[in-house]
Short mmCIF file of C-alpha atoms and ligand atoms in Angstrom, two decimals:
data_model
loop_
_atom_site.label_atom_id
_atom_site.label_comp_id
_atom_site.label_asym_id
_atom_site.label_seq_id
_atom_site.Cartn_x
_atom_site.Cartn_y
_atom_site.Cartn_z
CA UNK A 1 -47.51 146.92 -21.59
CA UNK A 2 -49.68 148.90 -19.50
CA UNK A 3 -48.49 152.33 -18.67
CA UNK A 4 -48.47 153.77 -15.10
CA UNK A 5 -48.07 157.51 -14.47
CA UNK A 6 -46.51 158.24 -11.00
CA UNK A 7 -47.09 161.46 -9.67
CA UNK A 8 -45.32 161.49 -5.97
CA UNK A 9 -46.07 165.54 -5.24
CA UNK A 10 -45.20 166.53 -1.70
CA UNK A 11 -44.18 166.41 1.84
CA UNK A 12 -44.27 161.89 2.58
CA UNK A 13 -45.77 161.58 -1.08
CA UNK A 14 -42.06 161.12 -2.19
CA UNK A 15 -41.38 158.67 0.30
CA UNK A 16 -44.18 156.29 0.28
CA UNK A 17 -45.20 156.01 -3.77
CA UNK A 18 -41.62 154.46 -4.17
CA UNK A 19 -42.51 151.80 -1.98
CA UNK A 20 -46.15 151.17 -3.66
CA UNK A 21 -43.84 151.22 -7.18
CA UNK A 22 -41.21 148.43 -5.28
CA UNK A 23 -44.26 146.23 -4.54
CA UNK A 24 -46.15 146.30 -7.48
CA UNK A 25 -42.88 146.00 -9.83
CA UNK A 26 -42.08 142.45 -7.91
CA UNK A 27 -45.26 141.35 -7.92
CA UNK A 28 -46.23 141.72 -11.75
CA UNK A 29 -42.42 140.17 -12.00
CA UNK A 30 -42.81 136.73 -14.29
CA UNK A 31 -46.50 137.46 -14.79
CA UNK A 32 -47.98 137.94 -18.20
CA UNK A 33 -48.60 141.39 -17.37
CA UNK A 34 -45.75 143.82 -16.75
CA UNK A 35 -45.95 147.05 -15.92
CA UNK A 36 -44.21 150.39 -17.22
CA UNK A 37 -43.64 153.40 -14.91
CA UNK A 38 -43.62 156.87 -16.15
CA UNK A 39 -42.94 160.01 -13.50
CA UNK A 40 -44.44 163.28 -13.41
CA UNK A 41 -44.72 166.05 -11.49
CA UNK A 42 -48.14 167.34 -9.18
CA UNK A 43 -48.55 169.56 -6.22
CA UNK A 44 -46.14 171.81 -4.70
CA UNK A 45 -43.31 170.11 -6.44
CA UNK A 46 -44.75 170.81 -9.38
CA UNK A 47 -45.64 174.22 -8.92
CA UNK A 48 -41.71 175.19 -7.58
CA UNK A 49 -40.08 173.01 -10.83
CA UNK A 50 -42.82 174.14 -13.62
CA UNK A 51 -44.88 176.90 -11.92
CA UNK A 52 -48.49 175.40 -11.42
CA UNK A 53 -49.77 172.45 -9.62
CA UNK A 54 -51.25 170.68 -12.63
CA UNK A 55 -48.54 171.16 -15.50
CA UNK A 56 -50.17 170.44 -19.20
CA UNK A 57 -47.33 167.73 -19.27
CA UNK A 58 -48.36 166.33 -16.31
CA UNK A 59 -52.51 166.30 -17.49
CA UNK A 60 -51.55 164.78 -20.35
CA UNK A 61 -49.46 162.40 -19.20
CA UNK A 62 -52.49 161.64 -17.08
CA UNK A 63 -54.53 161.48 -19.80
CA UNK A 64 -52.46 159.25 -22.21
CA UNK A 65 -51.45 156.86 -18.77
CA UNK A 66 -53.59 153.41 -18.38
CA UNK A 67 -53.40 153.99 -14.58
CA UNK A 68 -52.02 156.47 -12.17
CA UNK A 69 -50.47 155.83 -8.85
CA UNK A 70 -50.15 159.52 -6.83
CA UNK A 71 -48.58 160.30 -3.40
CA UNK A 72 -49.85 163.11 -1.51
CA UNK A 73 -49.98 167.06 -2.00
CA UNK A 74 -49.92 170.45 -0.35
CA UNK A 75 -47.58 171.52 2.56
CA UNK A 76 -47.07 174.84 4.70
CA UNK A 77 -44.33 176.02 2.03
CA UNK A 78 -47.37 176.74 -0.41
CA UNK A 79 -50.28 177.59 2.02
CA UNK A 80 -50.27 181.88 1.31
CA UNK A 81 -50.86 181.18 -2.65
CA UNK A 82 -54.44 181.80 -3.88
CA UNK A 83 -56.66 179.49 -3.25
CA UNK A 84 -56.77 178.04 -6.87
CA UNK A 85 -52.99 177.99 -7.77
CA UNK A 86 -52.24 175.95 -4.48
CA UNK A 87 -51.03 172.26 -4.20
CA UNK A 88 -54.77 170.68 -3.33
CA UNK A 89 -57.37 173.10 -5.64
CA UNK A 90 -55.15 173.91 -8.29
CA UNK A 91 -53.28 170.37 -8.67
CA UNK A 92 -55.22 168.03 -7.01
CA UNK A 93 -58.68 169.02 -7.16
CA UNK A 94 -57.93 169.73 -10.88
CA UNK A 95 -56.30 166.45 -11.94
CA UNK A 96 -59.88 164.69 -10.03
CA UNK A 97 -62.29 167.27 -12.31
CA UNK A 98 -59.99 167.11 -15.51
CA UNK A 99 -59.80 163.25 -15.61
CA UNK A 100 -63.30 162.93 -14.34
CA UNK A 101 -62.78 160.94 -11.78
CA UNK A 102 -66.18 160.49 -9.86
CA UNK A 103 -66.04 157.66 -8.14
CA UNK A 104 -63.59 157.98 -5.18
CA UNK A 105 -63.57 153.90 -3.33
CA UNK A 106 -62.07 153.89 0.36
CA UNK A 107 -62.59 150.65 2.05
CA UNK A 108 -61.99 149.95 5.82
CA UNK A 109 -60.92 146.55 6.71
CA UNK A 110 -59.75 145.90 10.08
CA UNK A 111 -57.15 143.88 10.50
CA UNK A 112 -57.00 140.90 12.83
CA UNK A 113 -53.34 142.03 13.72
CA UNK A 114 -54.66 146.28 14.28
CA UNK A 115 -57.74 145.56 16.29
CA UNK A 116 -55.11 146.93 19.71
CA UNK A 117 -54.33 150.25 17.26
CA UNK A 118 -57.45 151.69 16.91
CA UNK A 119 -58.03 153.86 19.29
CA UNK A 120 -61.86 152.27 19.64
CA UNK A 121 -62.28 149.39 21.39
CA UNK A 122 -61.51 146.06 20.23
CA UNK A 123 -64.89 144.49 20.54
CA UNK A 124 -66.18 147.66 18.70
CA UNK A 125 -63.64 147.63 15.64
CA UNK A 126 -62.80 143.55 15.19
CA UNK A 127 -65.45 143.20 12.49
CA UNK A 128 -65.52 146.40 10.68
CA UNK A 129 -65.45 145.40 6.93
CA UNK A 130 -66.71 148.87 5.25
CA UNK A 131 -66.67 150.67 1.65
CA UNK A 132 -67.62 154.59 1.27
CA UNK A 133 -68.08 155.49 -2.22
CA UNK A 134 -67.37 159.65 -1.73
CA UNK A 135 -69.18 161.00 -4.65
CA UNK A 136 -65.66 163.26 -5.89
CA UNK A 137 -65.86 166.01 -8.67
CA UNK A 138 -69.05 167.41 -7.70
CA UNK A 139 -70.88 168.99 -4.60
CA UNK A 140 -69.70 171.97 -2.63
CA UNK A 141 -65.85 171.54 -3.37
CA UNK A 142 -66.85 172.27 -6.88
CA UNK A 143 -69.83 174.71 -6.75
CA UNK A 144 -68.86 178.27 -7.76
CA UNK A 145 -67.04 179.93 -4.80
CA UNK A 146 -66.54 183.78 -4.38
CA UNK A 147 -66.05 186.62 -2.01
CA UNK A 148 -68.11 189.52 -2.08
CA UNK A 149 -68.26 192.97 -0.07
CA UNK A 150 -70.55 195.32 1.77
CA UNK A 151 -70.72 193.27 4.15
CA UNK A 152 -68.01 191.25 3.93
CA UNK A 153 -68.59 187.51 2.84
CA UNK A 154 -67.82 184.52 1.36
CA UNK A 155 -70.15 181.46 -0.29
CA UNK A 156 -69.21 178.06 -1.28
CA UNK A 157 -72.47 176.78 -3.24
CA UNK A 158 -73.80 172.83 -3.25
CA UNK A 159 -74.97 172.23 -6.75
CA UNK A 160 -75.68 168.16 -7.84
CA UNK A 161 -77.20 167.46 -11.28
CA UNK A 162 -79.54 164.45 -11.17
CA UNK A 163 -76.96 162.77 -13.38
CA UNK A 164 -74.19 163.06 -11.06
CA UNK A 165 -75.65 161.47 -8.36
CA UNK A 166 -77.35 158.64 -10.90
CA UNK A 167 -73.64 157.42 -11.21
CA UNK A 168 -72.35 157.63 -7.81
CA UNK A 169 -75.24 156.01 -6.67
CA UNK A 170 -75.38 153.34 -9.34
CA UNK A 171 -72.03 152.31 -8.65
CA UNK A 172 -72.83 152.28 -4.35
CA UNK A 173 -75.81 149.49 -5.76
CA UNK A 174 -73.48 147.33 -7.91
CA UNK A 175 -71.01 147.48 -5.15
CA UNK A 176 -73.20 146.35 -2.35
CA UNK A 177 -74.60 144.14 -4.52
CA UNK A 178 -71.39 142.28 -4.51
CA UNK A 179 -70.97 142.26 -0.86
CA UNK A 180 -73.42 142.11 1.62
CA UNK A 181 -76.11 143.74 -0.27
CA UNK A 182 -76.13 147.01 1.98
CA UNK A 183 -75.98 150.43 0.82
CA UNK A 184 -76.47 153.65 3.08
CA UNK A 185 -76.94 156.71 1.42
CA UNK A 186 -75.64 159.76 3.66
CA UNK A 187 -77.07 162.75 3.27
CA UNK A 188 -78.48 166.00 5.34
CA UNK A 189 -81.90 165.61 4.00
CA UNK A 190 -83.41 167.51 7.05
CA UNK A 191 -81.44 170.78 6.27
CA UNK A 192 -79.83 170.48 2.36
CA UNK A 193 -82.16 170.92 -0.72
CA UNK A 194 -79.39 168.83 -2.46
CA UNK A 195 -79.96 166.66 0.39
CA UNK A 196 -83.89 165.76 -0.68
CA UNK A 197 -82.43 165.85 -4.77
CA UNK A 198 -80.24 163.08 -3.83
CA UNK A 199 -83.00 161.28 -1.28
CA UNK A 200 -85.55 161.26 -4.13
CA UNK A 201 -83.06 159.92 -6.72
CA UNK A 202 -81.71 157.06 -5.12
CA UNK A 203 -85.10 155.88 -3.19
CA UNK A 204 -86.10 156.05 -6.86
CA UNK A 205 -83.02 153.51 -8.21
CA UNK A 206 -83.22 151.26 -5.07
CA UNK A 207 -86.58 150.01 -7.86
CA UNK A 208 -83.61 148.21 -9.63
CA UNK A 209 -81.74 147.19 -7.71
CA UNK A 210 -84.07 144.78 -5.33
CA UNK A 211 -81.27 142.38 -3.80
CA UNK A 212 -79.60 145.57 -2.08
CA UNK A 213 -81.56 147.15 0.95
CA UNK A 214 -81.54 150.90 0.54
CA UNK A 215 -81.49 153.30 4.08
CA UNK A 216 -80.94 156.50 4.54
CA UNK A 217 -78.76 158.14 6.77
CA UNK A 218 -78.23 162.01 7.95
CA UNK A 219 -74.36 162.87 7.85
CA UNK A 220 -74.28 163.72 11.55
CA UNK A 221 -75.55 160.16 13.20
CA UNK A 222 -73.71 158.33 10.46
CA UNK A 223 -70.50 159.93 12.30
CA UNK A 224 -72.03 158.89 15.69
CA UNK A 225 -73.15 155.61 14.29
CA UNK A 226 -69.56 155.13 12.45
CA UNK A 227 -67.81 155.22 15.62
CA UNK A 228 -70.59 153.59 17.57
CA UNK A 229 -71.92 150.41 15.58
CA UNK A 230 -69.36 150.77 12.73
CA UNK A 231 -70.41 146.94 11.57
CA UNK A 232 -73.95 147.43 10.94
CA UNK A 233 -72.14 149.31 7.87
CA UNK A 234 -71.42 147.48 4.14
CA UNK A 235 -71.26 150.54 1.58
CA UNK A 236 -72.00 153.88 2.33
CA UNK A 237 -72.60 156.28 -0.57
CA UNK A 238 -72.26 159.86 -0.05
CA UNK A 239 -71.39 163.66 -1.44
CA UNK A 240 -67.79 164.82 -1.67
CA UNK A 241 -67.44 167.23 1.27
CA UNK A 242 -69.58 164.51 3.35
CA UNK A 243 -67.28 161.53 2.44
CA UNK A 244 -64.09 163.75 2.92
CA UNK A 245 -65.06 163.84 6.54
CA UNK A 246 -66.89 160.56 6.99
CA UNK A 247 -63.35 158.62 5.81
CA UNK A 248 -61.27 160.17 7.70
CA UNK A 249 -63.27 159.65 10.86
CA UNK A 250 -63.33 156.02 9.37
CA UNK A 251 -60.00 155.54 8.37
CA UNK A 252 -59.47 154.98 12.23
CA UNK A 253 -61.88 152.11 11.90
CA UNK A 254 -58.93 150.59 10.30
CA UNK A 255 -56.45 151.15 13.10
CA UNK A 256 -54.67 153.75 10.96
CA UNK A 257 -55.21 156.70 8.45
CA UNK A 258 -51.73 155.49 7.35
CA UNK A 259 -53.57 152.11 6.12
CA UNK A 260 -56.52 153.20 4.27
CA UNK A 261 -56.40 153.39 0.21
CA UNK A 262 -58.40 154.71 -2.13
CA UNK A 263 -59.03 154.69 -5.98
CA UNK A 264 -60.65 157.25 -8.02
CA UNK A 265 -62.53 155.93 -10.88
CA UNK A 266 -64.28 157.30 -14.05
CA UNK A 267 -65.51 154.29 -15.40
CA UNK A 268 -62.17 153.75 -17.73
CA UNK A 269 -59.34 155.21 -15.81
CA UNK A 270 -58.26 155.05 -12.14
CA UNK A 271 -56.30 157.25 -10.23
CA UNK A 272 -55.12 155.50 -6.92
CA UNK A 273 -53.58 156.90 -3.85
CA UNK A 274 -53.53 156.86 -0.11
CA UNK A 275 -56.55 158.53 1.53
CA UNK A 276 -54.08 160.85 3.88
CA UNK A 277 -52.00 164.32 3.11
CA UNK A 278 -48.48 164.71 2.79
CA UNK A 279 -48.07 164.65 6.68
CA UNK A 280 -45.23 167.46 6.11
CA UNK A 281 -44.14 167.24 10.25
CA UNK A 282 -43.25 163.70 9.71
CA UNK A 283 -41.78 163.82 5.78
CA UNK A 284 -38.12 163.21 4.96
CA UNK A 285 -37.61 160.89 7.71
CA UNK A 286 -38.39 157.48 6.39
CA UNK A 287 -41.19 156.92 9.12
CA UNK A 288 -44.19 157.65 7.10
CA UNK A 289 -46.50 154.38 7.03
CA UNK A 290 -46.40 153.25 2.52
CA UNK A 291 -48.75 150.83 3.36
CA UNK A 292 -51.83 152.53 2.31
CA UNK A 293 -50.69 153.52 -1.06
CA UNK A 294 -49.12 150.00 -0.99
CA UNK A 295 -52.69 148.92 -0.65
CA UNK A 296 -53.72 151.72 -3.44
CA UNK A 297 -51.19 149.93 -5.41
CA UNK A 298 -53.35 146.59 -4.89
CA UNK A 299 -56.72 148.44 -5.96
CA UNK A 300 -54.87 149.15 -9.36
CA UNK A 301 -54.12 145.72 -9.64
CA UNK A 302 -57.94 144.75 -9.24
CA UNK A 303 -59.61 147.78 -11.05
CA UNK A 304 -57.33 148.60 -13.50
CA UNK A 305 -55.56 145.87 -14.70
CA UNK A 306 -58.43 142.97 -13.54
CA UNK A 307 -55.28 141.40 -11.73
CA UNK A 308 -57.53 139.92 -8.62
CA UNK A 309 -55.08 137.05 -7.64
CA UNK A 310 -52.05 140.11 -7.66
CA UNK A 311 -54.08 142.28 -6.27
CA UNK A 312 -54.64 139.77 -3.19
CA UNK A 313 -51.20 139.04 -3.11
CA UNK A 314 -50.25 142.18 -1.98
CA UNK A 315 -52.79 142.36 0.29
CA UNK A 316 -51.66 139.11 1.99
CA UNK A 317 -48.23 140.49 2.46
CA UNK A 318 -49.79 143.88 4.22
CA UNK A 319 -50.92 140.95 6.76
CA UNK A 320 -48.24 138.86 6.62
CA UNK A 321 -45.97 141.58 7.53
CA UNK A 322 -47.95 142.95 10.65
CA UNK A 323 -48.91 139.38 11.69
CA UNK A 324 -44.95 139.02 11.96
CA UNK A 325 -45.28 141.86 14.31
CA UNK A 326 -43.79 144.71 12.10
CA UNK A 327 -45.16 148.43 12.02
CA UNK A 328 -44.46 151.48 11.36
CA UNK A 329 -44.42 154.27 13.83
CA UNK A 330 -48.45 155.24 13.23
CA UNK A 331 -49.48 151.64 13.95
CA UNK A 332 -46.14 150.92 17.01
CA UNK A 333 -46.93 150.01 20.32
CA UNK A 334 -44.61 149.23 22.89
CA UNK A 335 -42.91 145.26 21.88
CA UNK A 336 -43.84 145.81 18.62
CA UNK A 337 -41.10 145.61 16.00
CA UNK A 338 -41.04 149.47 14.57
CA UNK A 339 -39.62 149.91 10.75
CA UNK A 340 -39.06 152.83 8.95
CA UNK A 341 -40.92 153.47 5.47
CA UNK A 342 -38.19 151.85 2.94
CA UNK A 343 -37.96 148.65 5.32
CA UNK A 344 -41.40 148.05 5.64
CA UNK A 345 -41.74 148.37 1.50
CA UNK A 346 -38.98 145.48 1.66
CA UNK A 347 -40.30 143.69 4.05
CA UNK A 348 -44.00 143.20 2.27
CA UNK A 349 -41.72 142.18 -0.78
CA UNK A 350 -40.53 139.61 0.39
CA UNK A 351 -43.71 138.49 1.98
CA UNK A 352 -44.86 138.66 -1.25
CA UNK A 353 -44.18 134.78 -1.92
CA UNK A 354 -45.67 133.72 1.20
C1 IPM B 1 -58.65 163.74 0.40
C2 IPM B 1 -57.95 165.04 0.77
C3 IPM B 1 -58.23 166.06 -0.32
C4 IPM B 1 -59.73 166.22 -0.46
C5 IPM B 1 -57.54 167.42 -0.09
C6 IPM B 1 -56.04 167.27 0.03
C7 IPM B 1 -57.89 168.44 -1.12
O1 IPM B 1 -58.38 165.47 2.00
O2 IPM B 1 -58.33 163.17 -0.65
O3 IPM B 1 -59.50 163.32 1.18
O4 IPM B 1 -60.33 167.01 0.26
O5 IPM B 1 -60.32 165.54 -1.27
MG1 MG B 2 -59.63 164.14 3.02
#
């Protein structure tokens, strides 16, 4: 039986992974696969029960899981610690490098039933149907970082090996090549050294890969061009610090940051959790939106445990649910039926059968 490590860590990341567990638990239910759920602790939780972010438990609990389902880390309570013992360098950032997770997958679907939640216009969101591969142990949030005096400063340094960005890239190739054979490499080739590395590398691979169509894109008009013409996009392929922005920005392609997912793959393991933070003005009062680590939940399904047909099931009941009108508070207008975080968890299991 396959064993899943969940690590909720902070602020709504204790609300919304026992909703993913509730969803995923009834829908392996009767199937030949069932899953087993182990807890652990990350983040600021972990660092006030076992004094660091990343506990050696936790890491190897990680290590020895088949899959890991995570919440979200960090909050105000833990924001004066050094930079490397805090909730997001020194738990998350670690768990990402130790497990090495490259391979970070945030689609944006919009939904049929969201297209009035964006704040974009309809016409300019209906269609969006979007992947950005975000390139994750590498680039500047892992180049050496110091301080140094006389005068006073501080450096953050962009280092890529052409290896690194061989396997990011190979992966943004396979992937379009699934779709609809688009990939758009983002980059800041006009400025970034790294930039023209990663240029030169992947004009290079497109040689292999002749059923995709390669471009090229400079980070600043893909964010116009995200928000402007966000269709003309199919996978986008880009460097850590770049794709930490660019899906964020995009997440609202999908009505919602509360509705985007995201796994983090190293070729064998996943890690798979909602691309937002632990939202800690809005935690401990049930209103947080579970469906995107609902949706992470599905991912883990499909990449982890090749269970497509669960994996879709879940994702059915995501649409089920809003096409019946529910939401949570992120997604609410006015008329719309507004549910707190457990309730919508129930309510896409028992849309589950439909
Ligand atoms: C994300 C988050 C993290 C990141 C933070 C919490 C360190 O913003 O997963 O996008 O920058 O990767
Ligand atoms: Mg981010």
């Amino acid at each position: 039986m396959p064993d899943v490590l969940v690590l909720p860590g902070d602020g709504i990341g204790t609300e919304i992974t026992p909703e993913a567990v509730k969803v995923l638990q009834a829908v392996v239910k009767g199937r030949s696969t069932s899953l087993n759920f182990n807890y652990g602790l990350i983040g600021g939780a972990a660092i006030d029960e076992a004094g660091k972010a990343l506990p050696d438990e936790t890491l190897a609990a990680a290590q020895a899981a088949d899959a890991i389902l995570m919440g979200s880390v960090g909050g105000p309570k833990w924001d004066t610690l050094p930079a490397g013992e805090r909730p997001e360098l020194g738990g998350l950032l670690k768990i990402r490098k130790a497990l090495g997770l490259y391979a970070n997958i945030r689609p944006v679907k919009m939904s049929p039933m969201l297209v009035d939640a964006s704040t974009l216009r309809p016409e300019v969101v209906k269609d969006v149907d979007l992947v950005v591969l975000r390139e994750l142990t590498g680039g500047l949030y892992f180049g050496e970082k110091g301080r140094k005096t006389d005068p006073a400063s501080a450096y953050d340094i962009l280092i890529y090996s052409e290896e690194e960005i061989r396997r990011i890239v190979e992966l943004g190739f396979q992937m379009a090549g699934k779709r609809r054979g688009k990939l758009c490499s983002v980059d800041k080739a006009n400025v970034l050294e790294s930039s023209r590395f990663w240029r030169e590398i992947s004009s290079e691979m497109a040689k292999d890969y002749p059923d995709v169509e390669l471009t090229h894109m400079y980070v600043d008009n893909a964010a116009m061009q995200l928000i402007r013409q966000p269709n003309q996009f199919d996978v986008i392929v880009t460097e850590n610090m770049f794709g930490d922005i660019l899906t964020d920005l995009a997440s609202m392609l999908g009505g919602s940051i509360g509705m985007m997912p995201s796994a983090s793959l190293n070729g064998t393991k996943g890690l798979y959790e909602p691309s937002h933070g632990s939202a800690p003005d809005i935690a401990g009062q049930n209103i947080a939106n579970p469906l995107a680590t609902i949706l992470s939940g599905a991912l883990m399904l499909r990449y982890s445990f090749d269970m497509e047909e669960e994996a879709q099931m879940i994702e059915r009941a995501v649409e089920a649910v809003l096409a019946d009108g529910y939401r949570t508070p992120d997604l609410a207008k006015p008329g719309d039926k507004v549910l707190g975080t457990r309730e919508m968890g129930n309510a896409v299991v028992e849309a589950l059968g439909s």
